[in-house]
Coordinates of C-alpha atoms in Angstrom, one line a residue:
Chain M
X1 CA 67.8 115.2 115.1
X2 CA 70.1 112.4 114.5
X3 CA 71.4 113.8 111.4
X4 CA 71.2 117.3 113.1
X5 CA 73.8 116.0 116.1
X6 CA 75.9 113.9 113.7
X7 CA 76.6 116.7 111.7
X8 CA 77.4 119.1 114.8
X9 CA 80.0 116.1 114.9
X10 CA 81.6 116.3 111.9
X11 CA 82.4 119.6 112.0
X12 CA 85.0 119.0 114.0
X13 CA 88.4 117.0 112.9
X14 CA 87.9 113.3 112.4
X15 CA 89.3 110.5 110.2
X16 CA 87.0 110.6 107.0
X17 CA 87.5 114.6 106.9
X18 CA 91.4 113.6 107.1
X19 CA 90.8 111.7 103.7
X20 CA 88.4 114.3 102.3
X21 CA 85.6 112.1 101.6
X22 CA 82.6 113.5 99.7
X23 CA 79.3 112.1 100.9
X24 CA 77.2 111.9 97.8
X25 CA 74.1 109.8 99.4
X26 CA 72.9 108.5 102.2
X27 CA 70.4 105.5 101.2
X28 CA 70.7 102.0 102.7
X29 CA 70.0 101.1 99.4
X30 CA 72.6 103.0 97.6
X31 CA 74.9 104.6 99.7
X32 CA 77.7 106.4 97.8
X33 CA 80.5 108.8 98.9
X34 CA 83.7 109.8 96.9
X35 CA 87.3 109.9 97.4
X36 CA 89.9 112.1 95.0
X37 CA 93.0 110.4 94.8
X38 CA 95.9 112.9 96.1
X39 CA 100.0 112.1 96.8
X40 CA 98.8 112.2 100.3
X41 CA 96.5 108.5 99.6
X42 CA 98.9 106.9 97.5
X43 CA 100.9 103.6 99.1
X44 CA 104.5 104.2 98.0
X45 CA 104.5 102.7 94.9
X46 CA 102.4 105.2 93.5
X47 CA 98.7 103.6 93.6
X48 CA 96.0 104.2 95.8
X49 CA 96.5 103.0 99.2
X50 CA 94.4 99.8 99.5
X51 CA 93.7 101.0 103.3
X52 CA 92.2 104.0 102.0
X53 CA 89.3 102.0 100.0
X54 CA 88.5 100.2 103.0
X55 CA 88.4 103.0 105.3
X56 CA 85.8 104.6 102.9
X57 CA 83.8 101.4 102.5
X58 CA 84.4 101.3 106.7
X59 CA 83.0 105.3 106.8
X60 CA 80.4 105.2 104.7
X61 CA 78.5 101.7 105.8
X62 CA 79.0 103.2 109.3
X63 CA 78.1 107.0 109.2
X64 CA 75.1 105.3 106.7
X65 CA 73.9 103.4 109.5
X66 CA 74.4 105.5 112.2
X67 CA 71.8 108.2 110.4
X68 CA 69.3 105.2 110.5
X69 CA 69.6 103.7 114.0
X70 CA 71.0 107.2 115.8
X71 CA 67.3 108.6 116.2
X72 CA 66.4 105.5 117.9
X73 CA 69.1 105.6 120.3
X74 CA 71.2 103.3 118.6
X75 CA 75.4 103.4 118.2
X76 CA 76.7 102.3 115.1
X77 CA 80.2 100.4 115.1
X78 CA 82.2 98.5 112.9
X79 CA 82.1 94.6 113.8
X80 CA 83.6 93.7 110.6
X81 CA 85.3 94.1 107.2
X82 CA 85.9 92.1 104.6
X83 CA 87.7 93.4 101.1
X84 CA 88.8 92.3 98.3
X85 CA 91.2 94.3 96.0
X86 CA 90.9 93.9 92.1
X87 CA 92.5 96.5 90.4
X88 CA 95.4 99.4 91.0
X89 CA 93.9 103.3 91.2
X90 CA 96.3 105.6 90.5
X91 CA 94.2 108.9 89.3
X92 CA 90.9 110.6 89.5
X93 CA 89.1 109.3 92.4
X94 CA 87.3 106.5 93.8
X95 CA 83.8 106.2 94.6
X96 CA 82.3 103.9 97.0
X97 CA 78.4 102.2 96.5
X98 CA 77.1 100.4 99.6
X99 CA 73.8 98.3 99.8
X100 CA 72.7 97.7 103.4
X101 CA 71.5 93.3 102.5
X102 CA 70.2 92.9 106.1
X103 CA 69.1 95.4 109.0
X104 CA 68.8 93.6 111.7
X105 CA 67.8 94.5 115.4
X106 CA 71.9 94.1 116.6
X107 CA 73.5 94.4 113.4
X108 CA 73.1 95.6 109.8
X109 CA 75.2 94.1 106.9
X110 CA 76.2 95.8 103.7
X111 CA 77.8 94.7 100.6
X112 CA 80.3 97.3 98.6
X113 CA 81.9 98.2 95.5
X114 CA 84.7 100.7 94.4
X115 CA 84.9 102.1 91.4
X116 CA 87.4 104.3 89.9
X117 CA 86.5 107.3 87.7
X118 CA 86.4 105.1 84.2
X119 CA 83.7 102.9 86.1
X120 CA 85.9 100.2 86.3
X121 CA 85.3 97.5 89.5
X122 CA 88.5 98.0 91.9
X123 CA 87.2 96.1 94.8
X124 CA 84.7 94.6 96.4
X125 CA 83.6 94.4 100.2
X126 CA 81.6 92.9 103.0
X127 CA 80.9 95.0 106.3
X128 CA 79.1 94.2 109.3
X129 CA 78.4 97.6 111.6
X130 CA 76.9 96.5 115.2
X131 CA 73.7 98.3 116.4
X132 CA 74.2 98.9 120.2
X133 CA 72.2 101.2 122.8
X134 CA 73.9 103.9 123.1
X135 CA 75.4 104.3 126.1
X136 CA 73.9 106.7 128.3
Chain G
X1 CA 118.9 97.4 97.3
X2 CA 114.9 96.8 98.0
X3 CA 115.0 98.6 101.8
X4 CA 117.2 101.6 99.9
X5 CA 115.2 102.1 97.2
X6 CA 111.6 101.6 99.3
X7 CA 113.0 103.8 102.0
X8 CA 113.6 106.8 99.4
X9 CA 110.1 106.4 98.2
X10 CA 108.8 106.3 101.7
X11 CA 110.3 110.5 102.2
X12 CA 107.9 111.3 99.6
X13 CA 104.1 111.8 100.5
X14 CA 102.0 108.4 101.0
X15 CA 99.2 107.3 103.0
X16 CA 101.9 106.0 105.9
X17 CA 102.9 109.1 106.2
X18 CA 99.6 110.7 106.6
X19 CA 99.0 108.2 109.3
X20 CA 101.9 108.9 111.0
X21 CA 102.7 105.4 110.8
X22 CA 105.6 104.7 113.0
X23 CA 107.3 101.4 112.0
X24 CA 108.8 99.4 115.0
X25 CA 109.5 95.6 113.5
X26 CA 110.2 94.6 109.7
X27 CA 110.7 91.0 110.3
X28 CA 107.8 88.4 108.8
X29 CA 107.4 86.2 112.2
X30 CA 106.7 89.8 113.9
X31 CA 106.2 92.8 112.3
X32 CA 105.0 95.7 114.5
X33 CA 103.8 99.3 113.6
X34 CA 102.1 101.7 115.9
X35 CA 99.7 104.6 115.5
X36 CA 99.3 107.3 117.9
X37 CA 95.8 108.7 118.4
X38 CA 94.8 111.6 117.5
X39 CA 91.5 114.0 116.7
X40 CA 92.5 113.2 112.9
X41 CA 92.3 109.6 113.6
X42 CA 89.0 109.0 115.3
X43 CA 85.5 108.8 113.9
X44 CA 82.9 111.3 115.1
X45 CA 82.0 109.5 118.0
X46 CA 85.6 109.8 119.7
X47 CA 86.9 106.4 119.5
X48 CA 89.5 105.5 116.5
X49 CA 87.8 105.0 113.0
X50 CA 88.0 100.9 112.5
X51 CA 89.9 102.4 108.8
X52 CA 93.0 103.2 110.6
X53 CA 93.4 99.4 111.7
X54 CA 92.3 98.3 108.7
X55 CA 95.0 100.8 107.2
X56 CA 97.9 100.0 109.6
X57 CA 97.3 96.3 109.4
X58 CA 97.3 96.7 105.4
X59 CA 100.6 99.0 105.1
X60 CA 102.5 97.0 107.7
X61 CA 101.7 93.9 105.9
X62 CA 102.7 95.6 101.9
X63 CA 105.2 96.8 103.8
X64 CA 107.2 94.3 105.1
X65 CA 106.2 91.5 102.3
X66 CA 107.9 94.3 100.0
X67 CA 110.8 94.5 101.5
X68 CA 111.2 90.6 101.2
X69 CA 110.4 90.2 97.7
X70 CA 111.2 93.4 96.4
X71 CA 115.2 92.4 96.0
X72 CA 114.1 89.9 93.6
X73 CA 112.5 92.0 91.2
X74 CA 109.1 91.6 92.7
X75 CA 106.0 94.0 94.2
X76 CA 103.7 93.2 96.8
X77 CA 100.2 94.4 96.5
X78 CA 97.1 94.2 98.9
X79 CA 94.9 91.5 97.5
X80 CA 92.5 90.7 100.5
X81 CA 92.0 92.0 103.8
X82 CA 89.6 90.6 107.0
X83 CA 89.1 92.4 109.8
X84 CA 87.0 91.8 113.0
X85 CA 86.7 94.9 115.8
X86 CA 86.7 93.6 119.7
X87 CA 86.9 96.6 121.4
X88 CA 87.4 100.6 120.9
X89 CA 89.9 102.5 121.3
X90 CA 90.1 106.2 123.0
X91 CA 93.4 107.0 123.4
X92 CA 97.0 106.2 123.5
X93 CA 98.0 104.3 120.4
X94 CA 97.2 101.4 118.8
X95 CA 99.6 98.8 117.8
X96 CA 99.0 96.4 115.1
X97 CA 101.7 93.1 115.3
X98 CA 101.4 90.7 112.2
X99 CA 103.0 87.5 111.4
X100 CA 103.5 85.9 107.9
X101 CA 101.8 82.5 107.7
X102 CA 102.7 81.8 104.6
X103 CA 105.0 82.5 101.9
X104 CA 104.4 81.7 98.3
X105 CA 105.8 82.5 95.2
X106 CA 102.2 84.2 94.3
X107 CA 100.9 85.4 97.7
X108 CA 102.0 86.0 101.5
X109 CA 99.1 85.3 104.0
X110 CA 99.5 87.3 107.0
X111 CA 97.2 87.1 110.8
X112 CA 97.6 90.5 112.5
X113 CA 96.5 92.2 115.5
X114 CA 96.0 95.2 117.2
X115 CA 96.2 96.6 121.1
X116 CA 95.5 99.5 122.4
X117 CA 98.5 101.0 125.4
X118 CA 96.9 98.6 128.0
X119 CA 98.0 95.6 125.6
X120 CA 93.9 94.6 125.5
X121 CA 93.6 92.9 122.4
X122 CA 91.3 95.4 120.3
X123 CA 91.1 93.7 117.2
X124 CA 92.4 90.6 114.8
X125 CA 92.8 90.5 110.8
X126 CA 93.9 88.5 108.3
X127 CA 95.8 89.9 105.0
X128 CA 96.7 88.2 101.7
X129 CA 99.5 90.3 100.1
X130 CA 99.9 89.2 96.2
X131 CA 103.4 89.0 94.7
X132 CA 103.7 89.7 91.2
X133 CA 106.6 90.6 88.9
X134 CA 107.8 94.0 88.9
X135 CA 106.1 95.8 85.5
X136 CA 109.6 96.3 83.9
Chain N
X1 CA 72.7 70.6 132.1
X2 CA 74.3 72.4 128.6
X3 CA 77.0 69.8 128.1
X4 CA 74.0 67.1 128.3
X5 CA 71.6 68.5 126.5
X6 CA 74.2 69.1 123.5
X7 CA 75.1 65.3 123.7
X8 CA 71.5 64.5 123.4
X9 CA 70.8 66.2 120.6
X10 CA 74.5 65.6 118.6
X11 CA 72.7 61.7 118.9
X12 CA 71.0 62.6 116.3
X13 CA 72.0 63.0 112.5
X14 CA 73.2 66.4 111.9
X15 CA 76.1 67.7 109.7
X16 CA 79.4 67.2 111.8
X17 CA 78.3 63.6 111.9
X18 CA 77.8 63.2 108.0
X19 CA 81.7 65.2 108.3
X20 CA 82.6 62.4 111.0
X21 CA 84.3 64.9 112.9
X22 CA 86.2 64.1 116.0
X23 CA 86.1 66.6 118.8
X24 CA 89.4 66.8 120.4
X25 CA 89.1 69.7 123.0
X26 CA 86.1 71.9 124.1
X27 CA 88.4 74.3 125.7
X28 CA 87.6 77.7 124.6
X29 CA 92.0 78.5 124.4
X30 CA 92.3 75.5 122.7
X31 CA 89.2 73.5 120.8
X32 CA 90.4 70.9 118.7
X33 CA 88.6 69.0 116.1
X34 CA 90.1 66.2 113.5
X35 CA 88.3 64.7 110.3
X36 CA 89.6 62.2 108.1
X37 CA 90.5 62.2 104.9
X38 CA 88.1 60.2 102.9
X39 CA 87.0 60.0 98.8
X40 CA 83.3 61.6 100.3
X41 CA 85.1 64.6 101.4
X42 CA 87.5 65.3 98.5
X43 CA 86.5 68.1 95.7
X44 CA 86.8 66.0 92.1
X45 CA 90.3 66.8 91.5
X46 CA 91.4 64.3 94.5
X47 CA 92.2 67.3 97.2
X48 CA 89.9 67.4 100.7
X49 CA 87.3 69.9 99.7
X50 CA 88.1 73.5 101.2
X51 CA 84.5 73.5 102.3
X52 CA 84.9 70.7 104.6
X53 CA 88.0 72.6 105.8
X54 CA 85.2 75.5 106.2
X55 CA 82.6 73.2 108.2
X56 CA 85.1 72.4 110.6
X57 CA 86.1 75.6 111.7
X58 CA 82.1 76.5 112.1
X59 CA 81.4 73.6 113.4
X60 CA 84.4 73.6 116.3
X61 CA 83.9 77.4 117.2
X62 CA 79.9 76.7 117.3
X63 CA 79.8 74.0 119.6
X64 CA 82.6 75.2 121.8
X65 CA 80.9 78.6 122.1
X66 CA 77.4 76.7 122.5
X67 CA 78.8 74.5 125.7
X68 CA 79.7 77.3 127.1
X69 CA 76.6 79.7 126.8
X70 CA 73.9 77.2 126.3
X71 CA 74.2 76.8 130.3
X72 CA 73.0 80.5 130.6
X73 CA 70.3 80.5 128.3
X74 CA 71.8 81.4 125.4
X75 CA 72.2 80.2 121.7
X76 CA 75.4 80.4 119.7
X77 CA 74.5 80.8 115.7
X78 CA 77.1 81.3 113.4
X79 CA 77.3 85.1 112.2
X80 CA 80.5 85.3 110.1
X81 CA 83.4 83.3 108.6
X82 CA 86.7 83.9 107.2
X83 CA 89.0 81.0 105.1
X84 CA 92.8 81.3 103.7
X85 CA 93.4 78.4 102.1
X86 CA 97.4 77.9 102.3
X87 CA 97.8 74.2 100.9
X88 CA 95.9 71.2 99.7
X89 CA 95.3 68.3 101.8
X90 CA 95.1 65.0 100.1
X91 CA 95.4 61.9 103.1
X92 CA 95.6 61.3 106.5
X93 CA 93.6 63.9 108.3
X94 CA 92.9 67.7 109.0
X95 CA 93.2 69.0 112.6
X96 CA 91.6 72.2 113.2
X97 CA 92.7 74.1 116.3
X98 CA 90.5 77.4 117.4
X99 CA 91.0 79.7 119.9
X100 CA 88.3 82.2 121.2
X101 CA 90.3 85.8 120.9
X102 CA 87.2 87.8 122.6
X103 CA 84.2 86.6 124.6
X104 CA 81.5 89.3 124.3
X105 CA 78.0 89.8 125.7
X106 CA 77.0 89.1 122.2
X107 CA 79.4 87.5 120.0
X108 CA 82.6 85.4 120.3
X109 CA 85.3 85.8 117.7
X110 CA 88.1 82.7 117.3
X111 CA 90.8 82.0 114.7
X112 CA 91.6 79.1 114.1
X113 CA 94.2 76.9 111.7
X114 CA 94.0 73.8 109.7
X115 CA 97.1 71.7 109.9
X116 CA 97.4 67.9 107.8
X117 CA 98.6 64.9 109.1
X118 CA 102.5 66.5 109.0
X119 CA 101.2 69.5 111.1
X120 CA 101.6 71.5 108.1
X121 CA 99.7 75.0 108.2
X122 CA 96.4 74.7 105.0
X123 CA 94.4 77.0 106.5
X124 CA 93.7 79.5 108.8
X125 CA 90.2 81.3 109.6
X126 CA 88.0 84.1 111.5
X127 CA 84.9 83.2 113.1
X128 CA 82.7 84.9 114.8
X129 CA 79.5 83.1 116.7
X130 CA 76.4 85.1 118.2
X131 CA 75.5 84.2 121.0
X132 CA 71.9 85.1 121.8
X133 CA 68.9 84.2 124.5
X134 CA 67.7 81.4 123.7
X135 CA 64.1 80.8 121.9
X136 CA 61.2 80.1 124.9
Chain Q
X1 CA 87.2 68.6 76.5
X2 CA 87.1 70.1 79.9
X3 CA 83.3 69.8 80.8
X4 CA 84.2 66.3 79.7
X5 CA 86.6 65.6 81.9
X6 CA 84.8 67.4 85.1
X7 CA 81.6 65.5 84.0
X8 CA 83.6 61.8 84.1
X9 CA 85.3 62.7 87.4
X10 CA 82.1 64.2 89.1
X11 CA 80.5 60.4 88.7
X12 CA 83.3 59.1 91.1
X13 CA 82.5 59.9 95.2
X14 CA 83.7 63.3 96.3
X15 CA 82.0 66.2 98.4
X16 CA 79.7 67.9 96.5
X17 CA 77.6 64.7 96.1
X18 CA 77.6 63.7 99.5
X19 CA 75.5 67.4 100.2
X20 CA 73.4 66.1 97.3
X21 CA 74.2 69.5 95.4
X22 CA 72.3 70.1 92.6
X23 CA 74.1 72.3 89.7
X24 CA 71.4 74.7 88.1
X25 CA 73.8 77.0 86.2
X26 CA 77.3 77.4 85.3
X27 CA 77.2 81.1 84.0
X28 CA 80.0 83.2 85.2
X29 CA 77.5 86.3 85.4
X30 CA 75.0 83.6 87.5
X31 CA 75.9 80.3 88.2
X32 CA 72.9 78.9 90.5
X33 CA 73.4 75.2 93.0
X34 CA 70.9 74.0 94.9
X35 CA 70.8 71.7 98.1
X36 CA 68.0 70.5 100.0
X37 CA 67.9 70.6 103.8
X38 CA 67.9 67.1 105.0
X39 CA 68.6 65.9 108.8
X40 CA 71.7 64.9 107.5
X41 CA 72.6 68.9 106.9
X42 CA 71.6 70.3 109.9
X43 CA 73.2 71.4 113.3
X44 CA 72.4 69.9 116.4
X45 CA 69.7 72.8 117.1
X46 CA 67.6 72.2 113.7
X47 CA 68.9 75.0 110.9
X48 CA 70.9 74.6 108.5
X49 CA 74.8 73.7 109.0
X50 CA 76.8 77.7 108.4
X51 CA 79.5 74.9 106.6
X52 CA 76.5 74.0 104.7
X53 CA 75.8 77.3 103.1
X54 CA 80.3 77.8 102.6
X55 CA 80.6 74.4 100.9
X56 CA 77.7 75.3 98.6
X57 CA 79.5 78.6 97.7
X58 CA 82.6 77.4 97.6
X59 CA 82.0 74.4 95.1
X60 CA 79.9 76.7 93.0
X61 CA 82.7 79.3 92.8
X62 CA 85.5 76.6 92.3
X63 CA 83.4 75.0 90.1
X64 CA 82.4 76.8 87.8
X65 CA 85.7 78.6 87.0
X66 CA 87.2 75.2 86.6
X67 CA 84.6 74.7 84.0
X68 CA 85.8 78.0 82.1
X69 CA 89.5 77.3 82.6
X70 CA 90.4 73.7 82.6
X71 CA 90.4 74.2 78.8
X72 CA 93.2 76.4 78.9
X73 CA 95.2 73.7 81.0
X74 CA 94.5 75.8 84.0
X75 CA 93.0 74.2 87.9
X76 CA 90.9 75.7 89.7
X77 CA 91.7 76.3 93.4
X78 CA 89.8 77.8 96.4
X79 CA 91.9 80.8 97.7
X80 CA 90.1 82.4 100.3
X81 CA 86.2 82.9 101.7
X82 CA 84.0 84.8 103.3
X83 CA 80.1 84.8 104.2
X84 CA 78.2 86.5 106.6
X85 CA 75.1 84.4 107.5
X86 CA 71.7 86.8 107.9
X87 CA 69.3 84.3 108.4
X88 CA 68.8 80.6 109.5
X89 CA 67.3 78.2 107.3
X90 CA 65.2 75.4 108.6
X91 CA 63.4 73.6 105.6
X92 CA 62.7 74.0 101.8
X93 CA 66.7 74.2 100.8
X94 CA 69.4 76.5 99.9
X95 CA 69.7 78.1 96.9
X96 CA 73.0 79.7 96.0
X97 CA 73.8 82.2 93.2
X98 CA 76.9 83.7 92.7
X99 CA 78.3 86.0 89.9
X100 CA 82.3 86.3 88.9
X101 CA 83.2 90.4 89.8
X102 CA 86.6 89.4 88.8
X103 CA 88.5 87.2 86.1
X104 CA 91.8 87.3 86.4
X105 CA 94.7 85.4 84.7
X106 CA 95.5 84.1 88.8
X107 CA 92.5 84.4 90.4
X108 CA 88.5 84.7 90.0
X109 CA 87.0 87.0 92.4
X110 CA 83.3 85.9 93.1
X111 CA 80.1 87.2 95.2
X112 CA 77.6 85.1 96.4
X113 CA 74.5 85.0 98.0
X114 CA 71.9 82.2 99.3
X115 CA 68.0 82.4 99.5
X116 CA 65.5 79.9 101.0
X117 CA 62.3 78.6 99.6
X118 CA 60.5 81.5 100.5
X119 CA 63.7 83.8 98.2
X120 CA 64.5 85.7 101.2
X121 CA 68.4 86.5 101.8
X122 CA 69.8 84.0 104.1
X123 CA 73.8 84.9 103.6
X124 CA 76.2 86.1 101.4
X125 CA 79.7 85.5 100.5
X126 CA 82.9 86.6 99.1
X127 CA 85.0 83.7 97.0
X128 CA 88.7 83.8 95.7
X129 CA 89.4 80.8 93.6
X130 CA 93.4 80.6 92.6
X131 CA 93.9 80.1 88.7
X132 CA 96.9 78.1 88.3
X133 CA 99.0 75.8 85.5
X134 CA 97.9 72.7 86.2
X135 CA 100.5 70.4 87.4
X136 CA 101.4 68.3 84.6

């Protein structure tokens, strides 16, 4: 049901479709979606926009959660991010692996990496999506 | 020399762009940027996807830290970014303003934050921009 | 009621004593908090550790959050910080200043800086306290 | 040469010894500190000080890299932290482990986490620690 209406959702035009993420699986405890790096992603200098990484570490914890809490009656929202940046991407794509560490009653936390398409760590984050009724 | 050579980069395509980005302020004790809302920019929910702040906080800070270092042979990249959401935001724009805290040889620090058209305070961040040598 | 209760039980040893901190302010625009440089609180290399820099920040935005919730049955636990550390602090003192930026239902965010005796910037930092009913 | 010189200067007062830390490892892939909960460590409402758990990770993180570096006539220097606490702790102590995702020429990039007695997750945290010449 909660699945069923959150993708009804995302059919229609919304940030992650905007980037083209991929979803590739929707585990708490390995959450993993996919991004191909295009001109459009690119900061000016030619590498992956670092905003980009942390808007699909941000999609991914969230839309992860929100297919956990939603049948409950539960909202998922962003509290906070955290990111760390350790290496330039400039080709193939990026892939995103999220861990959900604690599932709390008001909040879940994840931990995540990046990786580009030689495996190689590019960043690392922290993310904290509030679980809130949702409002009726 | 730096805003020449950054501003022909920026006609190309880059994630800025994509955003629609629309840069208001380049100086380091207030740089300003805004973001207009639109379906593209929100998550499925309907309010805007926490990774545009994140990305608008993060290009505004590159952005201008590049455009002071940049004349003396150096790039800026994103090394770290911390971002806590107060408050969603449905409509309008969003407007991120961010001051540099400090300026090193080896890293800016930046404190940002973002409001929505009613100038409520929708979210805060902090963002360390490295500074490195230009790769000749 | 709160306020007593809070000075009843910071009688007792707990960790902003060991610290010796100083509260300056309680004011939720404006907490203030000073410790003194001393050889207990330097790291080995003769600098004040950056995790007493960290303590005092948690410390300030916990008990300023706490006086003003405890009243209203409610707990305020620490839920997330976030550190820059801009420059070292080796004498005198570090004064920490916090301001809360959002006063929700549930949590209170703050930032907060770290100046030394020179009212130089070392620091600056995210907090964010939940606050929550109160064990019966 | 440099464990040496960390070992003579870790005899004199500073921070780490006034929590009592105990130093179980000083792997880069799992360096592992201790500390017990004492009255000494606790907030006025009976868990475990949040600065606590940061000074733990932070010395750990600053630590240990100074132990890989100092050779090289490098210091070690805390750059920037976060941790998002999951879980209070109330007895038993505070175990931390952390593993370096990151070892740069300039910085270390590090992820933490810290268990109680019982092993269950209590908080984890993000650590930059600066790699820099050491001042001569």
């Amino acid at each position: 049901m909660a699945a069923d209406e959150i993708a009804e959702r995302e059919k229609q035009p919304h940030f992650a479709r905007l980037l083209q993420i991929e979803w590739l699986a929707d585990q708490p405890n390995g959450a993993k979606a996919r991004v191909a790096v295009r001109d459009d992603l690119l900061q000016p200098f030619g590498t992956l926009d670092g905003g980009v990484m942390s808007s699909v570490i941000e999609d991914l914890c969230s839309r992860t959660t929100a297919l956990a809490v939603h049948g409950e009656g539960n909202a998922a929202m962003g509290q906070s991010i955290n990111v760390n940046f350790l290496r330039p991407i400039t080709e193939g794509h990026a892939e995103v692996t999220a861990r959900a560490r604690h599932r709390g009653r008001t909040a879940w936390v994840w931990d995540a990496e990046v990786r580009d398409s030689a495996d190689r760590l590019c960043a690392i984050g922290q993310m904290t999506i509030a679980v809130r009724p949702f409002p009726s």
